[in-house]
Amino acid sequence: ATILAACMFGSASAADMTVGFSQIGSESGWRAAETTLTKQQAESRGIDLKFADAQQKQENQIKAIRSFIAQGVDAILVAPVVATGWDDVLTEAKDAEIPVVLLDRTVDASEDLYLTAVTSDLVHEGNVAGKWLVDTVAGKPCNVVELQGTTGSSPAIDRKKGFEQALSGNDNLKIVRSQTGDFTRTKGKEVMESFLKAENGGKDICALYAHNDDMAVGAIQAIKEAGLKPGTDILVVSIDAVPDIFQAMAAGEANATVELTPNMAGPAFDALAAYKKDGTVPPKWIQTESKLYTQKDDPMKVYEEKKGLGY
Ligand code: GYE
């Protein structure tokens, strides 16, 4: 009878949860897929999702979180646009006893201000990209340009750090230009154009490292317009594994990418359901995988597989 009662009343159903989601915006294909999958995951679990798009602004995220607290939601998901400045609003959520789960980016705040963070190892991603480049150029001199993500965001900080770690001790590789492209295609293209101009029309550039695929896709366009061949004249390595980069890889115009799953919400909702059911506290970090793909990995096949998975 006890077991039956437990089944009837204590099942791990998330169905009666209302969850607020403060999303950054839609700067990249990866971000758009994350939004789609979060909505799908909520729907399939019967979760009532309140979605707020912050248009890249932290102040909008803070407003959205305050409004979720005022509405008395059961939990809050937040993809924090930048790493700092969260202490006050996270403390307000904690005081209201509303668990917060960080999605895809981390914050510089005390760990007890959130339940868990579902992210990749962002330093490791940069490291994987850097190691690929070190191995590929195999000791040859190589001037690298870097397109950084959004200034002050944890992926921009960590992907830079991990990449630099991989390059350190390899004096043949030098980062000659590094600037933000804000994780967007448009800015990726714009900033790459300025890099090309500044580096002898691109002839002095051997490789591009972009903190996400969208900036790489924009930069590939700029490289072509400058009359050079992306993927051969200038090697291209980036992060996310969105469908478009596999098309570019199939065309020989991109070389490598590090995969980031857009399904951060699935593990987040699982953790929230267990927490809600019997107070199970998840680990502080739910880490997603980071797999390297190159042109050898049948990019068109991966493209087909990716299409439809939120993209
Ligand atoms: O790589 C990029 C997006 O926060 C880790 O944000 C995420 C990054 C992702 O805009 O495409």
Coordinates of N, CA, C and O and ligand atoms in Angstrom, one line a residue, residues 27-28 30-31 104-105 122 155 159 183 211-212 240 260, ligand 1:
E27 N 21.1 35.2 -30.7 CA 22.3 35.6 -31.4 C 22.9 34.5 -32.4 O 23.5 34.9 -33.3
S28 N 22.6 33.3 -32.1 CA 23.3 32.2 -32.9 C 22.3 31.1 -33.2 O 21.2 31.0 -32.6
W30 N 22.8 28.0 -32.6 CA 22.8 27.2 -31.4 C 21.8 27.7 -30.4 O 21.0 26.9 -29.9
R31 N 21.8 29.0 -30.2 CA 20.9 29.6 -29.2 C 19.4 29.3 -29.6 O 18.6 29.0 -28.8
D104 N 23.9 26.7 -19.9 CA 24.9 26.8 -20.9 C 26.0 27.8 -20.5 O 27.1 27.8 -21.1
R105 N 25.8 28.8 -19.6 CA 26.9 29.7 -19.2 C 26.9 29.8 -17.7 O 25.9 29.6 -17.0
L122 N 33.6 24.7 -20.7 CA 33.9 25.7 -21.7 C 35.4 25.9 -21.9 O 35.9 26.2 -23.0
P155 N 31.5 31.8 -21.8 CA 32.1 31.1 -22.9 C 33.2 31.9 -23.6 O 34.2 31.3 -24.0
R159 N 36.6 30.0 -23.4 CA 37.1 29.4 -24.6 C 38.4 30.1 -25.1 O 39.2 29.4 -25.7
F183 N 29.3 36.6 -31.0 CA 28.6 35.3 -31.2 C 27.6 35.4 -32.4 O 26.8 34.5 -32.6
H211 N 34.9 31.6 -31.5 CA 34.3 31.0 -30.3 C 32.9 30.4 -30.6 O 32.3 29.8 -29.7
N212 N 32.3 30.6 -31.8 CA 31.2 29.8 -32.2 C 31.1 29.7 -33.7 O 31.8 30.4 -34.4
D240 N 30.4 24.6 -31.4 CA 28.9 24.5 -31.4 C 28.4 23.2 -32.2 O 27.5 22.5 -31.7
L260 N 28.5 21.1 -29.1 CA 27.8 21.5 -27.8 C 26.3 21.2 -28.0 O 25.7 21.6 -28.9
Ligands
GYE1 O1 28.3 28.5 -28.0 C1 27.0 30.3 -28.7 C2 25.9 31.0 -28.1 O2 26.5 30.1 -24.2 C3 27.8 28.3 -24.7 O3 26.2 31.0 -26.7 C4 26.8 29.2 -25.2 C5 27.2 30.0 -26.4 C6 27.2 29.2 -27.7 O4 25.5 32.1 -28.6 O5 26.7 29.9 -30.0

